């Protein structure tokens, strides 16, 4: 996809991976709209990348409802949607309150699904568009303290695969980004919980994990959108786990090759 002048919505665009994504999309000529709660940091990013700040709390049902329509009414059609906003809430299940658990699933899974549903009709009508969902290697590997987070990302990975099946043969692409530890505030919070930090330490020791930079993740993701790649799996040394876990899905896709679907809508 040619990103020159493309309108790209990046959720969680105020810092970390989202801010790096906004900068990288801008660097190839796209026009980012960054979405997050903190209006001040959002404004700073928007100014830096020549984009637009759109403050919103994506755990709030009412703020998510009709969000893409409101952005499009002010800034024109959305060509690329990047569902990047996420929260980790690392800790044992019994340490979590119900409201916290619900907010995590809303942000990490429900809002991305709803934003996809909002953005797709316009993309299909214009016969162009791309959706990126930022998931995690925690979708495949079970680390202590990450049961809720990992299950939300497993849902997002599986949702993206199902969406790609729905969109087969249609002019809208999908990319799922599956990441290991990336140097952001989120990783600092994850490593502050001893059971998770101890498990990660074993993987670092065995050289199965190495921290990524947000900029490297952003470069690989923007490249994937430009070239229509369906997967970004980093670090490369851990990608084999994701490939093995995805094998049944790939087998289904392969078995369905040549089966024509009657698409509705
Ligand atoms: N860092 C890692 O090691 C790692 C590894 C694998 C996957 N990931 C995934 O990568 C994505 C980005 O993570 P990150 O490391 O960049 O995290 P981060 O540094 O904590 O940034 C999270 C972003 O999400 C926004 N956000 C949080 N709650 C929100 C809400 N309720 N509504 C709207 N926006 C909200 C934050 O802004 P506000 O607080 O201002 O709202 C911020 O812009 C996440 O989906 C994460 O799960 C990260």
PDB file of C-alpha atoms and ligand atoms in Angstrom:
ATOM      1  CA  UNK A   1       0.000   0.000   0.000  1.00  0.00           C
ATOM      2  CA  UNK A   2       1.284   3.453  -0.898  1.00  0.00           C
ATOM      3  CA  UNK A   3       1.227   5.435   2.347  1.00  0.00           C
ATOM      4  CA  UNK A   4       1.841   8.872   0.827  1.00  0.00           C
ATOM      5  CA  UNK A   5      -0.909  11.112   2.211  1.00  0.00           C
ATOM      6  CA  UNK A   6      -2.649   8.138   3.819  1.00  0.00           C
ATOM      7  CA  UNK A   7      -4.696   8.873   6.948  1.00  0.00           C
ATOM      8  CA  UNK A   8      -3.454   6.491   9.678  1.00  0.00           C
ATOM      9  CA  UNK A   9      -5.159   6.166  13.075  1.00  0.00           C
ATOM     10  CA  UNK A  10      -2.744   4.914  15.764  1.00  0.00           C
ATOM     11  CA  UNK A  11      -4.329   4.097  19.131  1.00  0.00           C
ATOM     12  CA  UNK A  12      -2.020   4.377  22.125  1.00  0.00           C
ATOM     13  CA  UNK A  13      -0.063   6.893  20.068  1.00  0.00           C
ATOM     14  CA  UNK A  14       1.053   9.102  22.962  1.00  0.00           C
ATOM     15  CA  UNK A  15       4.160   7.122  23.943  1.00  0.00           C
ATOM     16  CA  UNK A  16       6.055   3.841  23.611  1.00  0.00           C
ATOM     17  CA  UNK A  17       5.431   1.771  20.503  1.00  0.00           C
ATOM     18  CA  UNK A  18       2.459   3.909  19.416  1.00  0.00           C
ATOM     19  CA  UNK A  19       4.477   7.142  19.367  1.00  0.00           C
ATOM     20  CA  UNK A  20       7.244   5.373  17.400  1.00  0.00           C
ATOM     21  CA  UNK A  21       4.631   4.060  14.958  1.00  0.00           C
ATOM     22  CA  UNK A  22       3.186   7.551  14.448  1.00  0.00           C
ATOM     23  CA  UNK A  23       6.686   8.916  13.743  1.00  0.00           C
ATOM     24  CA  UNK A  24       7.507   6.101  11.308  1.00  0.00           C
ATOM     25  CA  UNK A  25       4.201   6.429   9.420  1.00  0.00           C
ATOM     26  CA  UNK A  26       4.810  10.193   9.183  1.00  0.00           C
ATOM     27  CA  UNK A  27       8.354   9.551   7.920  1.00  0.00           C
ATOM     28  CA  UNK A  28       6.956   7.718   4.871  1.00  0.00           C
ATOM     29  CA  UNK A  29       4.459  10.492   4.105  1.00  0.00           C
ATOM     30  CA  UNK A  30       1.362   9.346   5.998  1.00  0.00           C
ATOM     31  CA  UNK A  31      -0.813  11.623   8.157  1.00  0.00           C
ATOM     32  CA  UNK A  32      -1.248  10.135  11.652  1.00  0.00           C
ATOM     33  CA  UNK A  33      -4.156  10.640  14.024  1.00  0.00           C
ATOM     34  CA  UNK A  34      -2.951   9.614  17.480  1.00  0.00           C
ATOM     35  CA  UNK A  35      -5.488   8.425  20.061  1.00  0.00           C
ATOM     36  CA  UNK A  36      -4.897   8.038  23.835  1.00  0.00           C
ATOM     37  CA  UNK A  37      -6.137   9.507  27.132  1.00  0.00           C
ATOM     38  CA  UNK A  38      -3.431  12.007  28.077  1.00  0.00           C
ATOM     39  CA  UNK A  39      -4.134  15.057  25.896  1.00  0.00           C
ATOM     40  CA  UNK A  40      -0.839  16.791  26.752  1.00  0.00           C
ATOM     41  CA  UNK A  41       1.526  13.995  25.647  1.00  0.00           C
ATOM     42  CA  UNK A  42      -0.759  13.291  22.710  1.00  0.00           C
ATOM     43  CA  UNK A  43      -0.448  16.930  21.562  1.00  0.00           C
ATOM     44  CA  UNK A  44       3.333  16.751  21.826  1.00  0.00           C
ATOM     45  CA  UNK A  45       3.460  13.649  19.618  1.00  0.00           C
ATOM     46  CA  UNK A  46       0.976  15.107  17.136  1.00  0.00           C
ATOM     47  CA  UNK A  47       3.049  18.285  16.811  1.00  0.00           C
ATOM     48  CA  UNK A  48       6.289  16.323  16.438  1.00  0.00           C
ATOM     49  CA  UNK A  49       4.931  14.115  13.638  1.00  0.00           C
ATOM     50  CA  UNK A  50       2.723  16.720  11.951  1.00  0.00           C
ATOM     51  CA  UNK A  51      -0.389  14.775  12.855  1.00  0.00           C
ATOM     52  CA  UNK A  52      -3.616  15.184  14.782  1.00  0.00           C
ATOM     53  CA  UNK A  53      -4.282  14.436  18.473  1.00  0.00           C
ATOM     54  CA  UNK A  54      -7.563  12.734  19.338  1.00  0.00           C
ATOM     55  CA  UNK A  55      -7.969  12.244  23.108  1.00  0.00           C
ATOM     56  CA  UNK A  56     -10.171   9.272  24.035  1.00  0.00           C
ATOM     57  CA  UNK A  57     -10.442   6.587  26.685  1.00  0.00           C
ATOM     58  CA  UNK A  58     -10.844   3.317  24.806  1.00  0.00           C
ATOM     59  CA  UNK A  59     -12.131   1.473  27.866  1.00  0.00           C
ATOM     60  CA  UNK A  60     -15.192   3.735  27.738  1.00  0.00           C
ATOM     61  CA  UNK A  61     -17.935   2.132  25.640  1.00  0.00           C
ATOM     62  CA  UNK A  62     -19.472   5.500  24.731  1.00  0.00           C
ATOM     63  CA  UNK A  63     -16.175   7.006  23.599  1.00  0.00           C
ATOM     64  CA  UNK A  64     -15.443   3.972  21.410  1.00  0.00           C
ATOM     65  CA  UNK A  65     -18.915   3.927  19.885  1.00  0.00           C
ATOM     66  CA  UNK A  66     -18.824   5.849  16.572  1.00  0.00           C
ATOM     67  CA  UNK A  67     -15.190   6.942  17.106  1.00  0.00           C
ATOM     68  CA  UNK A  68     -14.031   6.240  13.538  1.00  0.00           C
ATOM     69  CA  UNK A  69     -17.050   8.109  12.131  1.00  0.00           C
ATOM     70  CA  UNK A  70     -16.220  11.174  14.239  1.00  0.00           C
ATOM     71  CA  UNK A  71     -12.558  11.112  13.150  1.00  0.00           C
ATOM     72  CA  UNK A  72     -13.552  10.692   9.492  1.00  0.00           C
ATOM     73  CA  UNK A  73     -16.100  13.533   9.697  1.00  0.00           C
ATOM     74  CA  UNK A  74     -13.301  15.892  10.756  1.00  0.00           C
ATOM     75  CA  UNK A  75     -10.229  14.503   8.995  1.00  0.00           C
ATOM     76  CA  UNK A  76     -11.442  12.432   6.055  1.00  0.00           C
ATOM     77  CA  UNK A  77     -11.341   8.684   5.323  1.00  0.00           C
ATOM     78  CA  UNK A  78      -9.152   6.431   7.462  1.00  0.00           C
ATOM     79  CA  UNK A  79      -6.828   4.384   5.235  1.00  0.00           C
ATOM     80  CA  UNK A  80      -4.977   2.491   7.971  1.00  0.00           C
ATOM     81  CA  UNK A  81      -6.156   1.587  11.482  1.00  0.00           C
ATOM     82  CA  UNK A  82      -3.487   0.541  13.999  1.00  0.00           C
ATOM     83  CA  UNK A  83      -4.961  -0.972  17.174  1.00  0.00           C
ATOM     84  CA  UNK A  84      -1.900  -0.513  19.391  1.00  0.00           C
ATOM     85  CA  UNK A  85      -3.256   0.792  22.734  1.00  0.00           C
ATOM     86  CA  UNK A  86      -2.928  -1.839  25.432  1.00  0.00           C
ATOM     87  CA  UNK A  87      -2.381  -2.395  29.110  1.00  0.00           C
ATOM     88  CA  UNK A  88      -0.644  -5.297  30.862  1.00  0.00           C
ATOM     89  CA  UNK A  89      -1.831  -5.299  34.544  1.00  0.00           C
ATOM     90  CA  UNK A  90       0.718  -7.980  35.410  1.00  0.00           C
ATOM     91  CA  UNK A  91       0.004  -9.924  38.594  1.00  0.00           C
ATOM     92  CA  UNK A  92      -1.681 -13.076  39.859  1.00  0.00           C
ATOM     93  CA  UNK A  93      -5.399 -13.388  39.145  1.00  0.00           C
ATOM     94  CA  UNK A  94      -6.366 -13.012  42.800  1.00  0.00           C
ATOM     95  CA  UNK A  95      -4.587  -9.654  42.940  1.00  0.00           C
ATOM     96  CA  UNK A  96      -6.958  -8.169  40.351  1.00  0.00           C
ATOM     97  CA  UNK A  97     -10.289  -6.432  40.862  1.00  0.00           C
ATOM     98  CA  UNK A  98     -13.202  -7.167  38.514  1.00  0.00           C
ATOM     99  CA  UNK A  99     -13.261  -3.601  37.168  1.00  0.00           C
ATOM    100  CA  UNK A 100      -9.541  -3.773  36.303  1.00  0.00           C
ATOM    101  CA  UNK A 101     -10.017  -7.091  34.512  1.00  0.00           C
ATOM    102  CA  UNK A 102     -12.931  -5.755  32.492  1.00  0.00           C
ATOM    103  CA  UNK A 103     -11.008  -2.604  31.545  1.00  0.00           C
ATOM    104  CA  UNK A 104      -8.079  -4.690  30.285  1.00  0.00           C
ATOM    105  CA  UNK A 105     -10.254  -6.841  28.035  1.00  0.00           C
ATOM    106  CA  UNK A 106     -12.112  -3.751  26.795  1.00  0.00           C
ATOM    107  CA  UNK A 107      -8.881  -1.958  25.851  1.00  0.00           C
ATOM    108  CA  UNK A 108      -6.882  -4.937  24.536  1.00  0.00           C
ATOM    109  CA  UNK A 109      -9.633  -6.857  22.762  1.00  0.00           C
ATOM    110  CA  UNK A 110     -13.136  -5.373  22.656  1.00  0.00           C
ATOM    111  CA  UNK A 111     -12.181  -1.862  21.448  1.00  0.00           C
ATOM    112  CA  UNK A 112      -9.907  -3.186  18.640  1.00  0.00           C
ATOM    113  CA  UNK A 113     -12.710  -5.478  17.396  1.00  0.00           C
ATOM    114  CA  UNK A 114     -15.244  -2.636  17.504  1.00  0.00           C
ATOM    115  CA  UNK A 115     -12.893  -0.184  15.762  1.00  0.00           C
ATOM    116  CA  UNK A 116     -12.292  -2.767  13.005  1.00  0.00           C
ATOM    117  CA  UNK A 117     -16.043  -3.096  12.588  1.00  0.00           C
ATOM    118  CA  UNK A 118     -16.384   0.703  12.372  1.00  0.00           C
ATOM    119  CA  UNK A 119     -13.576   1.247   9.864  1.00  0.00           C
ATOM    120  CA  UNK A 120     -14.247  -1.654   7.487  1.00  0.00           C
ATOM    121  CA  UNK A 121     -17.379  -0.499   5.612  1.00  0.00           C
ATOM    122  CA  UNK A 122     -15.618   2.643   4.350  1.00  0.00           C
ATOM    123  CA  UNK A 123     -12.443   0.748   3.447  1.00  0.00           C
ATOM    124  CA  UNK A 124     -14.412  -1.863   1.515  1.00  0.00           C
ATOM    125  CA  UNK A 125     -16.411   0.820  -0.297  1.00  0.00           C
ATOM    126  CA  UNK A 126     -13.240   2.714  -1.259  1.00  0.00           C
ATOM    127  CA  UNK A 127     -11.565  -0.623  -2.110  1.00  0.00           C
ATOM    128  CA  UNK A 128      -8.458   0.198  -0.097  1.00  0.00           C
ATOM    129  CA  UNK A 129      -7.349  -0.081   3.502  1.00  0.00           C
ATOM    130  CA  UNK A 130      -5.211  -1.912   6.019  1.00  0.00           C
ATOM    131  CA  UNK A 131      -5.750  -2.940   9.644  1.00  0.00           C
ATOM    132  CA  UNK A 132      -2.879  -3.594  12.076  1.00  0.00           C
ATOM    133  CA  UNK A 133      -3.483  -5.260  15.445  1.00  0.00           C
ATOM    134  CA  UNK A 134      -0.606  -5.143  17.932  1.00  0.00           C
ATOM    135  CA  UNK A 135      -0.498  -8.431  19.819  1.00  0.00           C
ATOM    136  CA  UNK A 136       2.217 -10.172  21.820  1.00  0.00           C
ATOM    137  CA  UNK A 137       4.210 -13.372  22.058  1.00  0.00           C
ATOM    138  CA  UNK A 138       2.341 -13.677  25.385  1.00  0.00           C
ATOM    139  CA  UNK A 139      -0.547 -14.817  23.167  1.00  0.00           C
ATOM    140  CA  UNK A 140       1.387 -18.103  22.791  1.00  0.00           C
ATOM    141  CA  UNK A 141       3.706 -18.406  25.787  1.00  0.00           C
ATOM    142  CA  UNK A 142       2.263 -18.622  29.292  1.00  0.00           C
ATOM    143  CA  UNK A 143       4.304 -16.639  31.814  1.00  0.00           C
ATOM    144  CA  UNK A 144       3.274 -16.246  35.478  1.00  0.00           C
ATOM    145  CA  UNK A 145       1.438 -13.013  36.159  1.00  0.00           C
ATOM    146  CA  UNK A 146       0.244 -12.703  32.561  1.00  0.00           C
ATOM    147  CA  UNK A 147      -2.880 -14.890  32.449  1.00  0.00           C
ATOM    148  CA  UNK A 148      -5.291 -12.030  31.788  1.00  0.00           C
ATOM    149  CA  UNK A 149      -2.984 -10.066  29.493  1.00  0.00           C
ATOM    150  CA  UNK A 150      -1.916 -13.175  27.536  1.00  0.00           C
ATOM    151  CA  UNK A 151      -5.503 -14.310  27.029  1.00  0.00           C
ATOM    152  CA  UNK A 152      -6.512 -10.852  25.741  1.00  0.00           C
ATOM    153  CA  UNK A 153      -3.646 -10.981  23.211  1.00  0.00           C
ATOM    154  CA  UNK A 154      -4.465 -14.594  22.249  1.00  0.00           C
ATOM    155  CA  UNK A 155      -7.965 -13.321  21.496  1.00  0.00           C
ATOM    156  CA  UNK A 156      -6.610 -10.461  19.402  1.00  0.00           C
ATOM    157  CA  UNK A 157      -4.289 -12.750  17.429  1.00  0.00           C
ATOM    158  CA  UNK A 158      -7.098 -15.239  16.748  1.00  0.00           C
ATOM    159  CA  UNK A 159      -9.527 -12.414  15.882  1.00  0.00           C
ATOM    160  CA  UNK A 160      -7.062 -11.016  13.339  1.00  0.00           C
ATOM    161  CA  UNK A 161      -6.669 -14.439  11.700  1.00  0.00           C
ATOM    162  CA  UNK A 162     -10.462 -14.796  11.489  1.00  0.00           C
ATOM    163  CA  UNK A 163     -10.793 -11.298  10.063  1.00  0.00           C
ATOM    164  CA  UNK A 164      -8.184 -12.127   7.410  1.00  0.00           C
ATOM    165  CA  UNK A 165     -10.302 -15.177   6.458  1.00  0.00           C
ATOM    166  CA  UNK A 166     -13.398 -12.947   6.181  1.00  0.00           C
ATOM    167  CA  UNK A 167     -11.464 -10.512   3.992  1.00  0.00           C
ATOM    168  CA  UNK A 168      -9.869 -13.072   1.687  1.00  0.00           C
ATOM    169  CA  UNK A 169     -10.037 -11.804  -1.891  1.00  0.00           C
ATOM    170  CA  UNK A 170     -11.137  -8.340  -0.776  1.00  0.00           C
ATOM    171  CA  UNK A 171      -9.121  -5.125  -1.042  1.00  0.00           C
ATOM    172  CA  UNK A 172      -8.397  -4.654   2.695  1.00  0.00           C
ATOM    173  CA  UNK A 173      -5.272  -6.165   4.269  1.00  0.00           C
ATOM    174  CA  UNK A 174      -4.497  -7.170   7.852  1.00  0.00           C
ATOM    175  CA  UNK A 175      -1.274  -7.453   9.844  1.00  0.00           C
ATOM    176  CA  UNK A 176      -0.888  -8.921  13.303  1.00  0.00           C
ATOM    177  CA  UNK A 177       2.213  -7.730  15.168  1.00  0.00           C
ATOM    178  CA  UNK A 178       3.431 -10.264  17.731  1.00  0.00           C
ATOM    179  CA  UNK A 179       6.128  -8.873  19.979  1.00  0.00           C
ATOM    180  CA  UNK A 180       8.486  -9.964  22.685  1.00  0.00           C
ATOM    181  CA  UNK A 181       9.738  -7.491  25.315  1.00  0.00           C
ATOM    182  CA  UNK A 182      10.052  -3.990  23.925  1.00  0.00           C
ATOM    183  CA  UNK A 183      11.772  -1.176  25.847  1.00  0.00           C
ATOM    184  CA  UNK A 184       8.839   0.997  26.935  1.00  0.00           C
ATOM    185  CA  UNK A 185       7.118   1.955  30.192  1.00  0.00           C
ATOM    186  CA  UNK A 186       5.022  -1.206  29.835  1.00  0.00           C
ATOM    187  CA  UNK A 187       8.092  -3.440  29.980  1.00  0.00           C
ATOM    188  CA  UNK A 188       9.320  -1.592  33.101  1.00  0.00           C
ATOM    189  CA  UNK A 189       5.984  -2.367  34.776  1.00  0.00           C
ATOM    190  CA  UNK A 190       6.089  -6.023  33.683  1.00  0.00           C
ATOM    191  CA  UNK A 191       9.606  -6.495  35.069  1.00  0.00           C
ATOM    192  CA  UNK A 192       8.606  -4.920  38.388  1.00  0.00           C
ATOM    193  CA  UNK A 193       6.566  -8.071  39.166  1.00  0.00           C
ATOM    194  CA  UNK A 194       9.058 -10.657  40.432  1.00  0.00           C
ATOM    195  CA  UNK A 195       7.433 -13.909  39.175  1.00  0.00           C
ATOM    196  CA  UNK A 196       7.232 -12.534  35.623  1.00  0.00           C
ATOM    197  CA  UNK A 197      10.692 -10.945  35.807  1.00  0.00           C
ATOM    198  CA  UNK A 198      12.219 -14.235  37.016  1.00  0.00           C
ATOM    199  CA  UNK A 199      10.635 -16.147  34.123  1.00  0.00           C
ATOM    200  CA  UNK A 200      11.811 -13.583  31.583  1.00  0.00           C
ATOM    201  CA  UNK A 201      15.317 -13.791  33.122  1.00  0.00           C
ATOM    202  CA  UNK A 202      15.466 -17.498  32.223  1.00  0.00           C
ATOM    203  CA  UNK A 203      14.537 -16.719  28.614  1.00  0.00           C
ATOM    204  CA  UNK A 204      17.088 -13.867  28.429  1.00  0.00           C
ATOM    205  CA  UNK A 205      19.734 -16.240  29.845  1.00  0.00           C
ATOM    206  CA  UNK A 206      18.927 -18.870  27.205  1.00  0.00           C
ATOM    207  CA  UNK A 207      19.072 -16.098  24.579  1.00  0.00           C
ATOM    208  CA  UNK A 208      15.512 -16.910  23.494  1.00  0.00           C
ATOM    209  CA  UNK A 209      14.490 -13.294  24.166  1.00  0.00           C
ATOM    210  CA  UNK A 210      16.197  -9.958  23.570  1.00  0.00           C
ATOM    211  CA  UNK A 211      14.626  -6.554  24.151  1.00  0.00           C
ATOM    212  CA  UNK A 212      13.397  -4.754  21.050  1.00  0.00           C
ATOM    213  CA  UNK A 213      13.347  -1.010  20.530  1.00  0.00           C
ATOM    214  CA  UNK A 214      10.021   0.692  19.798  1.00  0.00           C
ATOM    215  CA  UNK A 215      11.651   2.194  16.674  1.00  0.00           C
ATOM    216  CA  UNK A 216      12.633  -1.240  15.282  1.00  0.00           C
ATOM    217  CA  UNK A 217       9.073  -2.481  15.886  1.00  0.00           C
ATOM    218  CA  UNK A 218       7.670   0.607  14.127  1.00  0.00           C
ATOM    219  CA  UNK A 219       9.968   0.185  11.104  1.00  0.00           C
ATOM    220  CA  UNK A 220       8.996  -3.490  10.678  1.00  0.00           C
ATOM    221  CA  UNK A 221       5.287  -2.687  11.064  1.00  0.00           C
ATOM    222  CA  UNK A 222       5.244   0.154   8.538  1.00  0.00           C
ATOM    223  CA  UNK A 223       7.190  -2.054   6.108  1.00  0.00           C
ATOM    224  CA  UNK A 224       4.549  -4.786   6.595  1.00  0.00           C
ATOM    225  CA  UNK A 225       1.729  -2.344   5.751  1.00  0.00           C
ATOM    226  CA  UNK A 226       3.556  -1.081   2.661  1.00  0.00           C
ATOM    227  CA  UNK A 227       4.226  -4.588   1.383  1.00  0.00           C
ATOM    228  CA  UNK A 228       1.000  -6.274   2.543  1.00  0.00           C
ATOM    229  CA  UNK A 229       2.652  -8.683   5.002  1.00  0.00           C
ATOM    230  CA  UNK A 230       0.257 -10.397   7.371  1.00  0.00           C
ATOM    231  CA  UNK A 231       2.690 -11.035  10.230  1.00  0.00           C
ATOM    232  CA  UNK A 232       5.366  -9.152  12.118  1.00  0.00           C
ATOM    233  CA  UNK A 233       7.009 -11.481  14.653  1.00  0.00           C
ATOM    234  CA  UNK A 234       9.843 -10.042  16.703  1.00  0.00           C
ATOM    235  CA  UNK A 235      12.415 -10.773  17.998  1.00  0.00           C
ATOM    236  CA  UNK A 236      13.190 -13.122  15.123  1.00  0.00           C
ATOM    237  CA  UNK A 237      14.753 -15.688  17.465  1.00  0.00           C
ATOM    238  CA  UNK A 238      11.337 -16.148  19.155  1.00  0.00           C
ATOM    239  CA  UNK A 239       9.311 -16.162  15.935  1.00  0.00           C
ATOM    240  CA  UNK A 240       9.441 -19.936  15.606  1.00  0.00           C
ATOM    241  CA  UNK A 241       7.188 -20.297  18.692  1.00  0.00           C
ATOM    242  CA  UNK A 242       4.566 -18.106  17.026  1.00  0.00           C
ATOM    243  CA  UNK A 243       4.911 -19.995  13.748  1.00  0.00           C
ATOM    244  CA  UNK A 244       4.430 -23.364  15.473  1.00  0.00           C
ATOM    245  CA  UNK A 245       1.438 -22.116  17.470  1.00  0.00           C
ATOM    246  CA  UNK A 246      -0.123 -20.720  14.296  1.00  0.00           C
ATOM    247  CA  UNK A 247       0.341 -23.995  12.383  1.00  0.00           C
ATOM    248  CA  UNK A 248      -3.283 -25.230  12.776  1.00  0.00           C
ATOM    249  CA  UNK A 249      -4.582 -21.882  11.474  1.00  0.00           C
ATOM    250  CA  UNK A 250      -2.207 -22.005   8.500  1.00  0.00           C
ATOM    251  CA  UNK A 251      -3.295 -25.584   7.790  1.00  0.00           C
ATOM    252  CA  UNK A 252      -6.954 -24.502   7.735  1.00  0.00           C
ATOM    253  CA  UNK A 253      -6.075 -21.674   5.337  1.00  0.00           C
ATOM    254  CA  UNK A 254      -4.192 -24.083   3.100  1.00  0.00           C
ATOM    255  CA  UNK A 255      -7.083 -26.594   3.112  1.00  0.00           C
ATOM    256  CA  UNK A 256      -9.485 -23.794   2.161  1.00  0.00           C
ATOM    257  CA  UNK A 257      -7.340 -22.634  -0.776  1.00  0.00           C
ATOM    258  CA  UNK A 258      -9.554 -22.495  -3.822  1.00  0.00           C
ATOM    259  CA  UNK A 259     -12.814 -22.592  -1.843  1.00  0.00           C
ATOM    260  CA  UNK A 260     -14.854 -19.618  -3.044  1.00  0.00           C
ATOM    261  CA  UNK A 261     -16.762 -17.833  -0.282  1.00  0.00           C
ATOM    262  CA  UNK A 262     -20.042 -16.063  -0.868  1.00  0.00           C
ATOM    263  CA  UNK A 263     -19.224 -12.691   0.726  1.00  0.00           C
ATOM    264  CA  UNK A 264     -21.968 -10.547   2.190  1.00  0.00           C
ATOM    265  CA  UNK A 265     -21.758  -6.803   2.672  1.00  0.00           C
TER     266      UNK A 265
HETATM  267  N1  LIG B   1       6.359  -3.180  25.595  1.00  0.00           N
HETATM  268  C1  LIG B   1       6.340  -4.496  25.427  1.00  0.00           C
HETATM  269  O1  LIG B   1       7.206  -5.217  25.947  1.00  0.00           O
HETATM  270  C2  LIG B   1       5.260  -5.132  24.584  1.00  0.00           C
HETATM  271  C3  LIG B   1       5.406  -6.487  24.205  1.00  0.00           C
HETATM  272  C4  LIG B   1       4.420  -7.068  23.441  1.00  0.00           C
HETATM  273  C5  LIG B   1       3.314  -6.346  23.030  1.00  0.00           C
HETATM  274  N2  LIG B   1       3.186  -5.045  23.415  1.00  0.00           N
HETATM  275  C6  LIG B   1       1.978  -4.331  22.999  1.00  0.00           C
HETATM  276  O2  LIG B   1       2.323  -3.128  22.329  1.00  0.00           O
HETATM  277  C7  LIG B   1       1.297  -2.147  22.513  1.00  0.00           C
HETATM  278  C8  LIG B   1       1.915  -0.842  22.977  1.00  0.00           C
HETATM  279  O3  LIG B   1       2.581  -1.077  24.210  1.00  0.00           O
HETATM  280  P1  LIG B   1       3.684  -0.074  24.823  1.00  0.00           P
HETATM  281  O4  LIG B   1       4.769  -0.931  25.336  1.00  0.00           O
HETATM  282  O5  LIG B   1       3.979   1.020  23.874  1.00  0.00           O
HETATM  283  O6  LIG B   1       2.846   0.446  26.104  1.00  0.00           O
HETATM  284  P2  LIG B   1       2.904   1.865  26.857  1.00  0.00           P
HETATM  285  O7  LIG B   1       4.241   2.478  26.732  1.00  0.00           O
HETATM  286  O8  LIG B   1       2.351   1.588  28.224  1.00  0.00           O
HETATM  287  O9  LIG B   1       1.858   2.754  26.011  1.00  0.00           O
HETATM  288  C9  LIG B   1       0.497   2.389  26.017  1.00  0.00           C
HETATM  289  C10 LIG B   1      -0.286   3.371  25.172  1.00  0.00           C
HETATM  290  O10 LIG B   1      -1.675   3.045  25.261  1.00  0.00           O
HETATM  291  C11 LIG B   1      -2.405   4.200  25.712  1.00  0.00           C
HETATM  292  N3  LIG B   1      -3.531   3.785  26.549  1.00  0.00           N
HETATM  293  C12 LIG B   1      -3.487   3.139  27.736  1.00  0.00           C
HETATM  294  N4  LIG B   1      -4.725   3.019  28.230  1.00  0.00           N
HETATM  295  C13 LIG B   1      -5.567   3.616  27.344  1.00  0.00           C
HETATM  296  C14 LIG B   1      -6.970   3.822  27.296  1.00  0.00           C
HETATM  297  N5  LIG B   1      -7.769   3.411  28.300  1.00  0.00           N
HETATM  298  N6  LIG B   1      -7.498   4.457  26.235  1.00  0.00           N
HETATM  299  C15 LIG B   1      -6.708   4.904  25.226  1.00  0.00           C
HETATM  300  N7  LIG B   1      -5.365   4.730  25.198  1.00  0.00           N
HETATM  301  C16 LIG B   1      -4.812   4.097  26.262  1.00  0.00           C
HETATM  302  C17 LIG B   1      -1.367   4.995  26.529  1.00  0.00           C
HETATM  303  O11 LIG B   1      -1.696   6.388  26.623  1.00  0.00           O
HETATM  304  P3  LIG B   1      -2.555   6.997  27.835  1.00  0.00           P
HETATM  305  O12 LIG B   1      -2.063   6.364  29.097  1.00  0.00           O
HETATM  306  O13 LIG B   1      -2.325   8.474  27.755  1.00  0.00           O
HETATM  307  O14 LIG B   1      -3.988   6.675  27.551  1.00  0.00           O
HETATM  308  C18 LIG B   1      -0.134   4.813  25.649  1.00  0.00           C
HETATM  309  O15 LIG B   1      -0.185   5.687  24.553  1.00  0.00           O
HETATM  310  C19 LIG B   1       0.316  -2.752  23.533  1.00  0.00           C
HETATM  311  O16 LIG B   1      -0.818  -3.281  22.884  1.00  0.00           O
HETATM  312  C20 LIG B   1       1.126  -3.867  24.172  1.00  0.00           C
HETATM  313  O17 LIG B   1       0.314  -4.878  24.692  1.00  0.00           O
HETATM  314  C21 LIG B   1       4.130  -4.409  24.169  1.00  0.00           C
END
